Coordinates of C-alpha atoms (C1' of nucleotides) and ligand atoms in Angstrom, one line a residue:
Chain F
X1406 CA 1.7 -112.5 75.2
X1407 CA -0.5 -115.6 74.8
X1408 CA -1.2 -117.5 71.6
X1409 CA -4.6 -117.2 69.9
X1410 CA -5.3 -120.8 70.9
X1411 CA -4.6 -119.8 74.5
X1412 CA -6.8 -116.7 74.4
X1413 CA -9.7 -118.7 73.0
X1414 CA -9.0 -121.4 75.6
X1415 CA -9.2 -119.0 78.5
X1416 CA -12.3 -117.3 77.2
X1417 CA -13.9 -120.7 76.5
X1418 CA -13.1 -122.1 80.0
X1419 CA -14.5 -119.0 81.6
X1420 CA -17.7 -119.3 79.6
X1421 CA -18.0 -122.9 80.5
X1422 CA -17.5 -122.0 84.2
X1423 CA -20.1 -119.3 84.0
X1424 CA -22.7 -121.5 82.5
X1425 CA -21.9 -124.3 84.9
X1426 CA -22.8 -122.0 87.7
X1427 CA -26.3 -122.2 86.4
X1428 CA -26.0 -125.9 85.9
X1429 CA -26.0 -125.6 82.1
X1430 CA -23.8 -127.8 80.0
X1431 CA -22.7 -126.1 76.8
X1432 CA -21.8 -127.2 73.3
X1433 CA -18.8 -126.2 71.1
X1434 CA -21.2 -124.2 68.9
X1435 CA -22.6 -122.2 71.7
X1436 CA -19.2 -121.5 73.2
X1437 CA -17.7 -120.4 69.9
X1438 CA -20.7 -118.2 69.4
X1439 CA -20.5 -116.6 72.8
X1440 CA -16.8 -116.0 72.9
X1441 CA -16.6 -115.0 69.2
X1442 CA -14.1 -117.6 68.0
X1443 CA -13.8 -120.0 65.0
X1444 CA -15.9 -123.1 65.8
X1445 CA -13.7 -125.9 64.6
X1446 CA -10.5 -124.4 66.0
X1447 CA -12.3 -123.9 69.3
X1448 CA -13.3 -127.5 69.3
X1449 CA -9.7 -128.5 69.1
X1450 CA -8.8 -126.3 72.0
X1451 CA -11.7 -127.7 74.1
X1452 CA -10.4 -131.2 73.4
X1453 CA -7.0 -130.1 74.8
X1454 CA -8.6 -128.6 77.9
X1455 CA -10.7 -131.7 78.4
X1456 CA -7.7 -134.0 78.1
X1457 CA -5.8 -131.9 80.6
X1458 CA -8.7 -131.9 83.0
X1459 CA -9.4 -128.2 82.9
X1460 CA -13.0 -128.8 82.0
X1461 CA -15.1 -131.9 81.7
X1462 CA -16.7 -133.2 78.4
X1463 CA -19.7 -135.4 77.9
X1464 CA -20.5 -137.0 74.5
X1465 CA -23.9 -137.6 72.9
X1466 CA -27.2 -135.8 73.1
X1467 CA -27.5 -133.5 76.0
X1468 CA -23.7 -133.6 76.1
X1469 CA -21.3 -130.7 76.1
X1470 CA -18.7 -129.1 78.4
X1471 CA -19.1 -128.4 82.0
X1472 CA -17.2 -127.8 85.2
X1473 CA -17.9 -128.7 88.8
X1474 CA -18.4 -125.8 91.2
X1475 CA -15.4 -127.0 93.3
X1476 CA -13.1 -127.3 90.3
X1477 CA -13.8 -123.7 89.4
X1478 CA -11.8 -122.8 92.5
X1479 CA -9.0 -125.2 91.9
X1480 CA -8.5 -124.6 88.2
X1481 CA -6.2 -121.7 87.8
X1482 CA -5.3 -119.8 84.7
X1483 CA -1.8 -121.1 84.9
X1484 CA -3.1 -124.6 84.2
X1485 CA -4.8 -123.5 81.0
X1486 CA -1.8 -121.5 79.8
X1487 CA 0.4 -124.5 80.6
X1488 CA -1.9 -126.9 78.8
X1489 CA -2.0 -124.9 75.6
X1490 CA 1.2 -122.8 75.4
X1491 CA 3.5 -125.0 77.4
X1492 CA 5.9 -123.6 79.9
X1493 CA 7.9 -121.2 77.7
X1494 CA 6.2 -118.3 79.4
X1495 CA 7.3 -119.5 82.8
X1496 CA 10.9 -120.7 82.2
X1497 CA 11.9 -119.2 78.8
X1498 CA 14.5 -116.5 78.5
X1499 CA 13.1 -113.1 77.5
X1500 CA 15.8 -112.6 74.9
X1501 CA 15.5 -116.1 73.5
X1502 CA 18.6 -117.8 74.9
X1503 CA 18.2 -121.6 75.2
X1504 CA 16.9 -121.5 78.8
X1505 CA 16.7 -118.8 81.3
X1506 CA 19.7 -119.3 83.6
X1507 CA 20.6 -117.0 86.5
X1508 CA 24.2 -118.2 86.4
X1509 CA 24.7 -117.1 82.9
X1510 CA 21.9 -114.5 82.5
X1511 CA 21.1 -112.5 79.4
X1512 CA 21.3 -108.7 79.9
X1513 CA 17.6 -108.4 80.5
X1514 CA 17.4 -111.3 83.0
X1515 CA 16.9 -109.5 86.3
X1516 CA 14.3 -107.2 85.0
X1517 CA 12.6 -109.8 83.0
X1518 CA 12.4 -112.3 85.8
X1519 CA 10.6 -109.7 87.9
X1520 CA 7.9 -109.3 85.4
X1521 CA 7.6 -113.0 84.6
X1522 CA 7.3 -113.9 88.3
X1523 CA 4.5 -111.4 88.7
X1524 CA 2.8 -112.9 85.7
X1525 CA 3.3 -116.4 86.9
X1526 CA 1.9 -115.5 90.4
X1527 CA -1.1 -113.8 88.8
X1528 CA -1.9 -116.8 86.7
X1529 CA -1.4 -119.2 89.5
X1530 CA -3.6 -117.3 91.8
X1531 CA -6.5 -116.6 89.4
X1532 CA -9.3 -119.2 89.4
X1533 CA -11.9 -119.7 86.8
X1534 CA -14.5 -119.0 89.5
X1535 CA -13.1 -115.6 90.1
X1536 CA -13.2 -114.7 86.4
X1537 CA -16.7 -116.2 85.9
X1538 CA -18.2 -114.1 88.7
X1539 CA -17.2 -110.8 87.2
X1540 CA -19.0 -111.9 84.0
X1541 CA -22.0 -113.0 85.9
X1542 CA -22.8 -109.6 87.3
X1543 CA -22.2 -108.0 83.9
X1544 CA -19.0 -106.3 84.8
X1545 CA -16.8 -108.0 82.2
X1546 CA -17.1 -109.3 78.7
X1547 CA -15.9 -112.3 76.7
X1548 CA -16.7 -110.7 73.3
X1549 CA -17.3 -107.3 71.9
Chain U
X255 CA 6.5 -112.9 75.0
X256 CA 8.5 -111.3 72.2
X257 CA 8.8 -112.6 68.6
X258 CA 12.0 -114.2 67.5
X259 CA 12.6 -111.2 65.3
X260 CA 12.3 -108.9 68.4
X261 CA 14.6 -111.1 70.5
X262 CA 17.3 -111.1 67.8
X263 CA 16.7 -107.3 67.4
X264 CA 17.3 -106.6 71.1
X265 CA 20.4 -108.9 71.3
X266 CA 21.8 -107.3 68.1
X267 CA 21.2 -103.8 69.3
X268 CA 22.9 -104.5 72.6
X269 CA 25.8 -106.0 70.8
X270 CA 26.1 -103.0 68.5
X271 CA 26.0 -100.8 71.6
X272 CA 28.7 -102.8 73.4
X273 CA 31.1 -102.6 70.4
X274 CA 30.4 -99.0 69.9
X275 CA 31.6 -98.3 73.4
X276 CA 35.0 -99.4 72.1
X277 CA 34.5 -97.4 68.9
X278 CA 34.1 -100.5 66.8
X279 CA 31.6 -100.6 63.9
X280 CA 30.3 -104.1 63.4
X281 CA 29.1 -106.1 60.4
X282 CA 25.9 -108.2 60.0
X283 CA 28.1 -111.3 59.9
X284 CA 29.9 -110.5 63.1
X285 CA 26.6 -109.6 64.9
X286 CA 24.9 -112.8 63.8
X287 CA 27.9 -114.8 64.9
X288 CA 28.1 -113.1 68.3
X289 CA 24.4 -113.3 69.2
X290 CA 24.0 -116.7 67.5
X291 CA 21.2 -115.8 65.1
X292 CA 20.5 -116.6 61.4
X293 CA 22.6 -114.1 59.3
X294 CA 20.1 -113.1 56.5
X295 CA 17.2 -112.8 58.9
X296 CA 19.3 -110.7 61.3
X297 CA 20.2 -108.5 58.3
X298 CA 16.5 -107.8 57.8
X299 CA 16.0 -106.9 61.4
X300 CA 19.0 -104.6 61.4
X301 CA 17.5 -102.8 58.4
X302 CA 14.3 -102.2 60.4
X303 CA 16.3 -101.0 63.4
X304 CA 18.3 -98.7 61.2
X305 CA 15.1 -97.3 59.5
X306 CA 13.6 -96.7 62.9
X307 CA 16.8 -94.9 64.1
X308 CA 17.5 -97.4 66.8
X309 CA 21.0 -97.9 65.4
X310 CA 23.0 -96.3 62.6
X311 CA 24.2 -98.0 59.5
X312 CA 27.1 -97.2 57.2
X313 CA 27.5 -98.8 53.7
X314 CA 30.6 -99.8 51.9
X315 CA 34.0 -101.0 53.1
X316 CA 34.7 -100.3 56.8
X317 CA 30.9 -99.9 57.0
X318 CA 28.6 -101.6 59.4
X319 CA 26.4 -100.8 62.4
X320 CA 27.1 -98.4 65.2
X321 CA 25.5 -96.3 67.9
X322 CA 26.6 -92.9 69.3
X323 CA 27.4 -93.0 73.0
X324 CA 24.6 -90.5 73.7
X325 CA 22.0 -92.5 71.8
X326 CA 22.7 -95.5 74.0
X327 CA 21.1 -93.6 76.8
X328 CA 18.1 -92.4 74.8
X329 CA 17.4 -95.6 73.0
X330 CA 15.1 -97.7 75.2
X331 CA 14.0 -101.2 74.8
X332 CA 10.5 -100.0 74.2
X333 CA 11.6 -98.4 70.9
X334 CA 13.0 -101.7 69.7
X335 CA 10.0 -103.7 70.7
X336 CA 7.7 -101.2 69.1
X337 CA 9.7 -101.0 65.9
X338 CA 9.6 -104.8 65.4
X339 CA 6.6 -106.2 67.2
X340 CA 4.3 -103.1 67.0
X341 CA 2.2 -102.0 69.9
X342 CA 0.1 -105.1 70.6
X343 CA 2.1 -105.8 73.7
X344 CA 1.3 -102.3 75.0
X345 CA -2.4 -101.8 74.0
X346 CA -3.7 -105.3 73.2
X347 CA -6.2 -107.2 75.4
X348 CA -4.7 -110.2 77.2
X349 CA -7.6 -112.4 76.2
X350 CA -7.6 -111.2 72.5
X351 CA -10.6 -108.9 72.4
X352 CA -10.4 -106.3 69.7
X353 CA -8.8 -103.7 71.9
X354 CA -8.2 -103.4 75.6
X355 CA -10.9 -101.2 76.9
X356 CA -11.4 -100.5 80.6
X357 CA -15.1 -99.6 80.0
X358 CA -15.9 -103.0 78.6
X359 CA -13.1 -105.0 80.2
X360 CA -12.4 -108.7 79.7
X361 CA -12.4 -110.8 82.9
X362 CA -8.6 -110.6 83.1
X363 CA -8.3 -106.9 82.4
X364 CA -7.5 -105.5 85.9
X365 CA -4.9 -108.1 86.6
X366 CA -3.5 -108.1 83.1
X367 CA -3.1 -104.3 82.9
X368 CA -1.0 -104.4 86.1
X369 CA 1.5 -106.8 84.6
X370 CA 1.4 -105.0 81.2
X371 CA 2.1 -101.7 82.8
X372 CA 5.0 -103.0 84.7
X373 CA 6.4 -104.5 81.5
X374 CA 5.9 -101.2 79.6
X375 CA 7.6 -99.2 82.3
X376 CA 10.5 -101.7 82.4
X377 CA 10.9 -101.4 78.7
X378 CA 10.6 -97.7 78.6
X379 CA 13.2 -97.3 81.4
X380 CA 15.8 -99.7 80.2
X381 CA 18.4 -98.2 77.9
X382 CA 20.8 -100.0 75.6
X383 CA 23.7 -98.5 77.6
X384 CA 22.5 -100.1 80.7
X385 CA 22.3 -103.5 79.0
X386 CA 25.6 -103.1 77.3
X387 CA 27.5 -102.4 80.5
X388 CA 26.5 -105.6 82.1
X389 CA 27.9 -107.4 79.2
X390 CA 31.0 -105.4 79.2
X391 CA 32.1 -106.6 82.6
X392 CA 31.3 -110.2 81.7
X393 CA 28.2 -110.4 84.0
X394 CA 25.8 -111.2 81.2
X395 CA 25.6 -113.1 77.9
X396 CA 24.1 -112.7 74.5
X397 CA 24.6 -116.3 73.5
X398 CA 25.2 -119.6 75.2
Chain T
dC1460 C1' -32.7 -151.4 68.0
dA1461 C1' -32.6 -147.1 65.1
dA1462 C1' -31.9 -142.5 64.8
dA1463 C1' -30.2 -138.4 66.2
dT1464 C1' -26.9 -135.5 68.7
dA1465 C1' -22.6 -134.1 70.4
dA1466 C1' -17.5 -134.5 71.2
dA1467 C1' -13.0 -136.8 69.4
dG1468 C1' -9.9 -136.9 66.0
dG1469 C1' -7.6 -137.2 61.4
dA1470 C1' -6.5 -134.8 57.2
dC1471 C1' -6.0 -130.8 54.9
dA1472 C1' -5.9 -125.6 53.8
dT1473 C1' -4.5 -120.9 54.8
dT1474 C1' -1.9 -117.4 56.9
dT1475 C1' 1.9 -115.7 59.4
dT1476 C1' 6.4 -116.0 61.0
dT1477 C1' 10.9 -117.3 60.3
dA1478 C1' 14.6 -118.0 57.3
dT1479 C1' 17.4 -118.1 52.8
dC1480 C1' 19.2 -116.4 48.4
dC1481 C1' 20.3 -113.3 45.0
dT1482 C1' 20.8 -108.7 43.0
dA1483 C1' 21.4 -103.6 43.6
dT1484 C1' 23.4 -99.8 45.8
dT1485 C1' 26.8 -97.2 48.3
dT1486 C1' 31.5 -96.2 49.4
dA1487 C1' 36.5 -96.9 50.8
dT1488 C1' 40.8 -98.2 48.8
dT1489 C1' 44.2 -98.8 45.2
Chain O
dA81 C1' 38.4 -95.6 37.1
dA82 C1' 38.3 -100.4 38.8
dT83 C1' 37.7 -103.3 42.5
dA84 C1' 36.1 -105.0 46.6
dA85 C1' 33.4 -104.7 50.8
dA86 C1' 29.5 -103.7 53.1
dT87 C1' 24.3 -102.7 53.7
dA88 C1' 19.5 -102.4 51.2
dG89 C1' 16.0 -104.8 49.4
dG90 C1' 13.2 -108.0 46.5
dA91 C1' 11.8 -112.7 45.7
dT92 C1' 11.3 -117.1 47.4
dA93 C1' 11.3 -121.2 50.7
dA94 C1' 10.3 -123.5 55.0
dA95 C1' 8.1 -124.0 59.3
dA96 C1' 4.7 -122.9 62.6
dA97 C1' 0.3 -121.2 63.9
dT98 C1' -4.3 -120.7 62.8
dG99 C1' -8.4 -122.4 60.8
dT100 C1' -11.6 -125.8 58.1
dC101 C1' -13.8 -130.1 56.7
dC102 C1' -15.2 -134.7 57.2
dT103 C1' -15.4 -139.2 59.5
dT104 C1' -15.5 -141.8 63.8
dT105 C1' -17.1 -142.8 68.4
dA106 C1' -20.1 -142.4 72.4
dT107 C1' -24.6 -141.7 74.2
dT108 C1' -29.4 -140.3 74.7
dT109 C1' -34.0 -140.9 73.2
dG110 C1' -37.9 -142.7 70.8
Ligands
FES2398 S1 18.5 -115.6 81.0 FE1 17.3 -114.3 79.8 S2 15.6 -114.0 81.1 FE2 16.9 -115.2 82.3
FES2399 S1 -9.9 -105.7 78.0 FE1 -8.7 -107.5 78.1 S2 -6.9 -106.8 79.0 FE2 -8.1 -105.0 78.9

DNA sequence: CAAATAAAGGACATTTTTATCCTATTTATT
DNA sequence: AATAAATAGGATAAAAATGTCCTTTATTTG
């Protein structure tokens, strides 16, 4: 469904949000440790997220990644997926035709669009805050 | 969403079904031409589909790929996706945790499972016959 | 100002996916 | 029986995704 990079990206962003709720700024090393992902690869992904304003980065000692409380509400999963995986998942044809086009649909179009629309809505309506709060109360996990 | 191999596999299977409705057996070359896919790669995928009983293959002159009319109803998309992409799409965690586990869910679990279940149901309830008939009446396309 | 710390970024390595090529096998036709 | 047509399958190549390593840049602290 999502690329590995995107999975790590979401997990990382949720962890940053969670720690920011406590006013903690976190390092790449801590993030990779806590979401169980390869450090250097995670660093690349965090760069992307920072460039696309999903999270905020601070260099130097005491630096790290963080996220304002208000941004946790405005940053939706769709922004992360878009930043890392692009918009294939939103506009691509399920059977791989050049673009999804309702005027010359592939045989799966109608059924595929239904699912894709649900997925899109879900991603657009899910904020980092929402995901972080589940974690906070120990209901969900970022690694196992 | 699906791998390239899976996209080609579904398109190929639908084309085989369509032609079988007319009693025509089709070659790899014709299939690749009609679904706009790389020939040799498509041949590999057709082998997989044949081994997993999604379509039937016949060697030698006048040989090719075909599908009984009754099998067009029983062969569902889920079988093709499973044969080519495995069951990650059905049982994998959306955020990449080892397995999807409702007892130790990732933050996206509930919302992700909803979508995944819809997708699974859609694939399990969509037959090759259904997809082929749309094509037959010129309503849908396998290439553009 | 010097040193230490942390992200940014470039270069490279590995693995997986996608794609091609060639040979072997099966089978219909003459 | 010989030939030709078609799939099966092995070996290899190319491209993309994933992952690592090392240097540069920014910034805090002593
Ligand atoms: S054309 Fe294939 S999903 Fe829309
Ligand atoms: S645990 Fe992540 S989707 Fe179920």
